[in-house]
Short mmCIF file of C-alpha atoms in Angstrom, two decimals:
data_model
loop_
_atom_site.label_atom_id
_atom_site.label_comp_id
_atom_site.label_asym_id
_atom_site.label_seq_id
_atom_site.Cartn_x
_atom_site.Cartn_y
_atom_site.Cartn_z
CA UNK A 1 -16.33 6.07 -18.87
CA UNK A 2 -15.19 9.71 -18.49
CA UNK A 3 -11.94 10.72 -16.78
CA UNK A 4 -13.91 12.02 -13.79
CA UNK A 5 -15.72 8.70 -13.43
CA UNK A 6 -12.42 6.84 -13.70
CA UNK A 7 -10.92 8.98 -10.89
CA UNK A 8 -13.97 8.40 -8.68
CA UNK A 9 -13.79 4.65 -9.35
CA UNK A 10 -10.06 4.64 -8.59
CA UNK A 11 -10.69 6.42 -5.28
CA UNK A 12 -13.41 3.94 -4.35
CA UNK A 13 -11.08 1.05 -5.13
CA UNK A 14 -8.34 2.65 -2.98
CA UNK A 15 -10.78 3.01 -0.09
CA UNK A 16 -11.87 -0.62 -0.39
CA UNK A 17 -8.34 -1.97 -0.77
CA UNK A 18 -6.86 0.04 2.12
CA UNK A 19 -9.60 -0.78 4.64
CA UNK A 20 -9.94 -4.42 3.54
CA UNK A 21 -6.19 -5.02 3.56
CA UNK A 22 -5.82 -3.48 7.01
CA UNK A 23 -8.65 -5.55 8.50
CA UNK A 24 -7.50 -8.72 6.70
CA UNK A 25 -3.93 -8.52 8.02
CA UNK A 26 -5.22 -7.74 11.53
CA UNK A 27 -7.48 -10.79 11.29
CA UNK A 28 -4.55 -12.98 10.20
CA UNK A 29 -2.38 -11.71 13.06
CA UNK A 30 -5.20 -12.35 15.55
CA UNK A 31 -5.85 -15.80 14.08
CA UNK A 32 -2.26 -16.86 14.75
CA UNK A 33 -1.93 -15.21 18.17
CA UNK A 34 -5.29 -15.50 19.92
CA UNK A 35 -5.85 -18.60 22.06
CA UNK A 36 -7.60 -19.58 25.28
CA UNK A 37 -5.13 -17.46 27.28
CA UNK A 38 -6.19 -14.36 25.32
CA UNK A 39 -9.88 -14.83 26.14
CA UNK A 40 -9.12 -15.54 29.79
CA UNK A 41 -6.77 -12.54 30.07
CA UNK A 42 -9.20 -10.14 28.36
CA UNK A 43 -12.04 -11.24 30.63
CA UNK A 44 -9.88 -10.11 33.55
CA UNK A 45 -8.61 -6.76 32.22
CA UNK A 46 -11.21 -5.47 29.76
CA UNK A 47 -13.75 -4.47 32.42
CA UNK A 48 -11.28 -2.80 34.73
CA UNK A 49 -11.42 1.03 35.04
CA UNK A 50 -7.75 1.14 34.04
CA UNK A 51 -8.55 -0.32 30.62
CA UNK A 52 -11.04 2.43 29.78
CA UNK A 53 -8.81 5.08 31.34
CA UNK A 54 -5.72 4.23 29.30
CA UNK A 55 -7.68 3.46 26.11
CA UNK A 56 -9.37 6.86 26.46
CA UNK A 57 -5.96 8.44 27.02
CA UNK A 58 -4.70 6.84 23.78
CA UNK A 59 -7.67 8.28 21.86
CA UNK A 60 -7.12 11.73 23.40
CA UNK A 61 -3.42 11.58 22.50
CA UNK A 62 -4.41 10.95 18.88
CA UNK A 63 -6.73 13.98 18.96
CA UNK A 64 -3.97 16.03 20.61
CA UNK A 65 -1.68 14.91 17.78
CA UNK A 66 -4.09 16.58 15.31
CA UNK A 67 -4.09 19.87 17.25
CA UNK A 68 -0.30 20.00 17.60
CA UNK A 69 -0.01 19.34 13.86
CA UNK A 70 -2.49 22.16 13.31
CA UNK A 71 -0.37 24.46 15.48
CA UNK A 72 2.67 23.64 13.34
CA UNK A 73 0.78 24.48 10.15
CA UNK A 74 -0.36 27.75 11.75
CA UNK A 75 3.24 28.72 12.64
CA UNK A 76 4.68 27.88 9.19
CA UNK A 77 1.85 29.53 7.27
CA UNK A 78 2.37 32.72 9.27
CA UNK A 79 6.02 32.79 8.12
CA UNK A 80 5.01 32.41 4.49
CA UNK A 81 2.45 35.22 4.67
CA UNK A 82 2.21 37.26 7.92
CA UNK A 83 -0.95 38.93 6.61
CA UNK A 84 -2.86 35.64 6.57
CA UNK A 85 -4.02 34.51 10.00
CA UNK A 86 -5.24 30.92 10.13
CA UNK A 87 -6.78 29.98 13.47
CA UNK A 88 -5.70 26.87 15.35
CA UNK A 89 -9.11 25.28 14.74
CA UNK A 90 -9.00 25.97 10.99
CA UNK A 91 -5.48 24.54 10.80
CA UNK A 92 -6.60 21.47 12.77
CA UNK A 93 -9.56 20.97 10.41
CA UNK A 94 -7.06 20.94 7.54
CA UNK A 95 -5.10 18.22 9.36
CA UNK A 96 -8.17 16.08 10.03
CA UNK A 97 -9.46 16.45 6.46
CA UNK A 98 -6.10 15.45 4.99
CA UNK A 99 -6.16 12.18 6.97
CA UNK A 100 -8.69 10.58 4.62
CA UNK A 101 -6.77 10.76 1.34
CA UNK A 102 -3.49 10.20 3.19
CA UNK A 103 -4.99 6.98 4.55
CA UNK A 104 -5.85 5.57 1.12
CA UNK A 105 -2.71 6.50 -0.86
CA UNK A 106 0.81 4.98 -0.79
CA UNK A 107 3.33 6.74 1.47
CA UNK A 108 0.40 8.85 2.79
CA UNK A 109 1.07 11.18 -0.15
CA UNK A 110 -2.57 11.96 -0.88
CA UNK A 111 -2.89 14.24 2.13
CA UNK A 112 -0.50 16.88 0.81
CA UNK A 113 -2.68 18.15 -2.09
CA UNK A 114 -5.58 18.44 0.35
CA UNK A 115 -3.53 20.54 2.78
CA UNK A 116 -2.26 22.74 -0.06
CA UNK A 117 -5.77 23.33 -1.40
CA UNK A 118 -7.29 24.11 2.03
CA UNK A 119 -4.43 26.45 2.97
CA UNK A 120 -5.02 28.21 -0.34
CA UNK A 121 -8.73 28.40 0.47
CA UNK A 122 -7.85 30.00 3.83
CA UNK A 123 -5.95 32.84 2.18
CA UNK A 124 -2.45 31.63 1.30
CA UNK A 125 -1.32 31.75 -2.31
CA UNK A 126 -0.80 28.38 -4.00
CA UNK A 127 2.96 28.93 -3.76
CA UNK A 128 2.66 29.89 -0.10
CA UNK A 129 0.53 26.84 0.69
CA UNK A 130 3.03 24.60 -1.11
CA UNK A 131 5.88 26.22 0.84
CA UNK A 132 4.12 25.48 4.13
CA UNK A 133 3.64 21.79 3.27
CA UNK A 134 7.23 21.49 2.01
CA UNK A 135 8.43 23.04 5.28
CA UNK A 136 6.54 20.34 7.17
CA UNK A 137 8.09 17.68 4.96
CA UNK A 138 11.62 18.93 5.64
CA UNK A 139 11.18 19.14 9.42
CA UNK A 140 9.71 15.63 9.55
CA UNK A 141 12.59 14.32 7.43
CA UNK A 142 15.18 15.84 9.78
CA UNK A 143 13.35 14.44 12.82
CA UNK A 144 13.20 10.93 11.34
CA UNK A 145 16.87 11.13 10.32
CA UNK A 146 17.83 11.91 13.91
CA UNK A 147 15.67 9.07 15.25
CA UNK A 148 16.99 6.32 12.96
CA UNK A 149 20.22 5.68 14.97
CA UNK A 150 18.20 5.62 18.21
CA UNK A 151 15.77 3.07 16.80
CA UNK A 152 18.52 0.81 15.55
CA UNK A 153 20.47 1.12 18.80
CA UNK A 154 17.49 -0.14 20.80
CA UNK A 155 16.60 -2.93 18.37
CA UNK A 156 20.09 -3.79 17.06
CA UNK A 157 20.16 -7.24 18.66
CA UNK A 158 16.41 -7.87 18.59
CA UNK A 159 15.28 -7.69 14.95
CA UNK A 160 15.74 -11.13 13.46
CA UNK A 161 12.63 -11.14 11.29
CA UNK A 162 13.83 -11.04 7.68
CA UNK A 163 10.77 -9.21 6.31
CA UNK A 164 11.05 -6.39 8.86
CA UNK A 165 14.82 -6.10 8.43
CA UNK A 166 14.54 -5.93 4.63
CA UNK A 167 11.75 -3.37 4.84
CA UNK A 168 13.85 -1.18 7.14
CA UNK A 169 16.89 -1.47 4.85
CA UNK A 170 14.92 -0.45 1.76
CA UNK A 171 13.20 2.34 3.68
CA UNK A 172 16.49 3.79 4.95
CA UNK A 173 18.04 3.70 1.46
CA UNK A 174 15.06 5.54 -0.03
CA UNK A 175 14.93 7.96 2.88
CA UNK A 176 18.63 8.86 2.66
CA UNK A 177 18.27 9.27 -1.12
CA UNK A 178 15.46 11.72 -0.46
CA UNK A 179 17.59 13.63 2.06
CA UNK A 180 20.42 13.90 -0.48
CA UNK A 181 18.01 15.37 -3.02
CA UNK A 182 16.70 17.77 -0.36
CA UNK A 183 20.22 19.08 0.20
CA UNK A 184 20.97 19.25 -3.52
CA UNK A 185 17.69 21.06 -4.22
CA UNK A 186 18.54 23.59 -1.54
CA UNK A 187 22.15 24.23 -2.57
CA UNK A 188 22.13 23.41 -6.29
CA UNK A 189 18.56 23.80 -7.60
CA UNK A 190 19.62 24.05 -11.25
CA UNK A 191 21.75 20.90 -11.15
CA UNK A 192 19.05 19.02 -9.24
CA UNK A 193 16.49 19.90 -11.92
CA UNK A 194 18.89 18.76 -14.62
CA UNK A 195 19.38 15.39 -12.89
CA UNK A 196 15.67 14.80 -12.35
CA UNK A 197 14.79 15.92 -15.87
CA UNK A 198 17.46 13.57 -17.27
CA UNK A 199 15.87 10.66 -15.34
CA UNK A 200 12.41 11.73 -16.52
CA UNK A 201 13.59 11.87 -20.15
CA UNK A 202 15.05 8.37 -19.97
CA UNK A 203 11.81 7.02 -18.49
CA UNK A 204 9.72 8.83 -21.13
CA UNK A 205 11.56 6.98 -23.90
CA UNK A 206 10.00 3.73 -22.79
CA UNK A 207 6.65 5.31 -21.91
CA UNK A 208 3.71 5.34 -24.31
CA UNK A 209 2.29 8.55 -22.82
CA UNK A 210 4.60 11.26 -24.19
CA UNK A 211 2.30 14.13 -23.15
CA UNK A 212 2.36 12.92 -19.57
CA UNK A 213 6.17 12.88 -19.63
CA UNK A 214 6.21 16.56 -20.61
CA UNK A 215 3.84 17.38 -17.74
CA UNK A 216 6.02 15.42 -15.32
CA UNK A 217 9.13 17.30 -16.47
CA UNK A 218 7.37 20.63 -15.98
CA UNK A 219 6.13 19.58 -12.55
CA UNK A 220 9.64 18.54 -11.52
CA UNK A 221 10.99 21.98 -12.36
CA UNK A 222 8.21 23.66 -10.39
CA UNK A 223 8.63 21.42 -7.36
CA UNK A 224 12.39 21.97 -7.15
CA UNK A 225 11.93 25.74 -7.44
CA UNK A 226 9.16 25.69 -4.84
CA UNK A 227 11.27 23.65 -2.45
CA UNK A 228 14.34 25.85 -2.87
CA UNK A 229 12.40 29.10 -2.41
CA UNK A 230 10.43 27.74 0.56
CA UNK A 231 13.37 26.43 2.54
CA UNK A 232 15.42 29.55 1.80
CA UNK A 233 12.56 31.60 3.26
CA UNK A 234 12.28 29.44 6.39
CA UNK A 235 16.04 29.44 7.03
CA UNK A 236 16.40 33.22 6.63
CA UNK A 237 13.45 35.47 7.43
CA UNK A 238 11.49 32.77 9.26
CA UNK A 239 14.32 31.16 11.23
CA UNK A 240 12.73 31.62 14.67
CA UNK A 241 9.35 30.35 13.54
CA UNK A 242 11.02 27.42 11.79
CA UNK A 243 12.68 26.48 15.09
CA UNK A 244 9.30 26.80 16.82
CA UNK A 245 7.81 24.48 14.19
CA UNK A 246 10.70 22.06 14.84
CA UNK A 247 9.86 22.10 18.55
CA UNK A 248 6.20 21.41 17.75
CA UNK A 249 7.34 18.52 15.52
CA UNK A 250 9.19 16.92 18.43
CA UNK A 251 6.11 17.36 20.63
CA UNK A 252 3.90 16.07 17.80
CA UNK A 253 5.71 12.79 17.31
CA UNK A 254 6.39 12.27 21.02
CA UNK A 255 2.63 12.53 21.54
CA UNK A 256 1.93 10.02 18.78
CA UNK A 257 4.62 7.66 20.02
CA UNK A 258 2.91 7.52 23.45
CA UNK A 259 -0.24 5.91 22.02
CA UNK A 260 1.09 2.29 21.92
CA UNK A 261 2.30 2.58 25.52
CA UNK A 262 -1.14 3.75 26.69
CA UNK A 263 -2.76 0.78 24.93
CA UNK A 264 -0.27 -1.61 26.55
CA UNK A 265 -0.99 -0.12 29.98
CA UNK A 266 -4.72 -0.50 29.32
CA UNK A 267 -4.13 -4.19 28.58
CA UNK A 268 -2.22 -4.56 31.83
CA UNK A 269 1.13 -5.02 30.07
CA UNK A 270 4.47 -3.27 30.43
CA UNK A 271 4.39 0.09 28.53
CA UNK A 272 7.94 -0.22 27.14
CA UNK A 273 8.18 3.58 26.90
CA UNK A 274 11.71 3.84 25.49
CA UNK A 275 11.48 0.70 23.34
CA UNK A 276 8.08 1.81 22.02
CA UNK A 277 9.52 5.15 20.88
CA UNK A 278 12.26 3.27 19.05
CA UNK A 279 9.73 0.89 17.48
CA UNK A 280 7.60 3.80 16.24
CA UNK A 281 10.68 5.49 14.76
CA UNK A 282 11.53 2.35 12.79
CA UNK A 283 7.88 1.90 11.80
CA UNK A 284 7.88 5.39 10.23
CA UNK A 285 10.60 4.23 7.83
CA UNK A 286 8.51 1.23 6.77
CA UNK A 287 5.35 3.34 6.37
CA UNK A 288 7.22 5.75 4.05
CA UNK A 289 7.67 3.02 1.46
CA UNK A 290 5.27 3.44 -1.50
CA UNK A 291 3.69 0.02 -1.11
CA UNK A 292 -0.04 -0.23 -0.39
CA UNK A 293 -2.78 2.44 -0.07
CA UNK A 294 -2.27 4.09 3.31
CA UNK A 295 0.48 1.53 3.97
CA UNK A 296 -2.35 -0.82 5.02
CA UNK A 297 -1.15 -4.30 5.83
CA UNK A 298 2.46 -3.15 5.82
CA UNK A 299 1.98 -1.12 9.01
CA UNK A 300 0.12 -3.96 10.72
CA UNK A 301 2.87 -6.44 9.85
CA UNK A 302 5.54 -3.96 10.95
CA UNK A 303 3.79 -3.41 14.28
CA UNK A 304 3.40 -7.15 14.81
CA UNK A 305 7.05 -7.80 13.98
CA UNK A 306 8.45 -5.05 16.21
CA UNK A 307 6.15 -5.53 19.18
CA UNK A 308 6.37 -9.31 19.12
CA UNK A 309 10.00 -8.72 20.07
CA UNK A 310 8.99 -6.45 22.96
CA UNK A 311 6.13 -8.57 24.28
CA UNK A 312 8.18 -11.75 24.11
CA UNK A 313 6.93 -15.31 24.02
CA UNK A 314 5.09 -14.98 27.34
CA UNK A 315 2.61 -12.38 26.00
CA UNK A 316 2.38 -13.27 22.30
CA UNK A 317 -1.28 -14.14 22.83
CA UNK A 318 -2.05 -10.39 23.27
CA UNK A 319 -0.21 -9.25 20.14
CA UNK A 320 -3.22 -9.38 17.79
CA UNK A 321 -5.45 -7.48 20.23
CA UNK A 322 -2.76 -4.82 20.65
CA UNK A 323 -2.34 -4.33 16.87
CA UNK A 324 -6.14 -4.13 16.45
CA UNK A 325 -6.52 -1.41 19.09
CA UNK A 326 -3.51 0.54 17.81
CA UNK A 327 -4.70 0.59 14.20
CA UNK A 328 -8.25 1.40 15.25
CA UNK A 329 -7.03 4.59 16.95
CA UNK A 330 -4.25 5.68 14.60
CA UNK A 331 -5.70 4.57 11.25
CA UNK A 332 -9.39 3.68 11.16
CA UNK A 333 -10.34 6.59 13.43
CA UNK A 334 -8.26 8.98 11.31
CA UNK A 335 -9.74 7.77 8.01
CA UNK A 336 -13.30 7.95 9.35
CA UNK A 337 -12.92 11.46 10.82
CA UNK A 338 -11.07 12.58 7.69
CA UNK A 339 -13.92 11.30 5.50
CA UNK A 340 -16.50 13.17 7.59
CA UNK A 341 -14.56 16.45 7.39
CA UNK A 342 -13.82 16.01 3.69
CA UNK A 343 -17.50 15.41 2.95
CA UNK A 344 -18.46 18.55 4.88
CA UNK A 345 -16.00 20.63 2.84
CA UNK A 346 -16.19 19.06 -0.63
CA UNK A 347 -19.63 17.43 -0.39
CA UNK A 348 -17.94 14.22 -1.56
CA UNK A 349 -15.32 11.76 -0.37
CA UNK A 350 -14.45 10.37 -3.80
CA UNK A 351 -14.18 13.29 -6.24
CA UNK A 352 -11.27 15.28 -4.77
CA UNK A 353 -8.05 15.29 -6.83
CA UNK A 354 -5.31 17.60 -8.04
CA UNK A 355 -7.69 18.56 -10.86
CA UNK A 356 -10.13 19.75 -8.19
CA UNK A 357 -7.49 22.18 -6.95
CA UNK A 358 -6.88 23.59 -10.42
CA UNK A 359 -10.57 24.05 -11.17
CA UNK A 360 -11.41 25.70 -7.85
CA UNK A 361 -8.41 28.03 -8.07
CA UNK A 362 -9.68 29.39 -11.36
#
């Protein structure tokens, strides 16, 4: 089997695992929560105009999320290279396309190479495209950092599920470690590279693939330099646009955080607007963990754990239905639309990789 065939097979396995795991966990949650009350309740609410109205609103909010994300990419890319003008629709297509690989890779990391490649295809240099994506990463990190205290304040006396609590603790530790490296890379790029290269060297001593260790070390140096140069640019010449992108980030996540409340309203339940925002903030920390492809299964369990607290014992019978509808809109819809757009661009949904970028750039 050639390397290309191995990569295609790996992608197919990731697709299968992510979708299967998501559906399996949803089925398990529904199995333990659905009862006669659920059927009776759904028969009363599912044919009401309000159900279709609020469910449609949730879908539209997800689509709006894509466009706001596209607007943010457009603003940041214009800072990197004012001579390159990417339309809002082109930027939004980049967002939609990136959803597929993001949805089948741990920590949603697979979407970043897609965005970099498509930004490069739309006129930005590879360095400029990387700078744009790194700018997004930094703004999101700052936003999440600000939200963490809010999330814990709302749920401080409510989270008693050990699995959720442990996941949040690990997520926060990893997240804060990442923030520390962000700051170090910005202020002390040389020292940061030395630290990361030292770690890479120690790992390479126990690794059988020495050539890969050299490539990793080289990549580390490039990434730190890219990050330092990108953020320096955004915080100096592009300060106003960076603040605009920050404003779009707030609007972006506020839009996404409204989706669960719309679903709850459609089901005739309390929307828990404030609590739902807090739950989504905490869920972001769990999703960041490099666990399963697309964080499938982990997200479903996190949603079930957090919203079981909000719904309480009296409405536990609707928990499985809620998780199903939420993941259908925010995950399965994204992966499907991303696959369609990726196929239209690359004529394949399984062959895209970092190697694809290198070959097409030549």
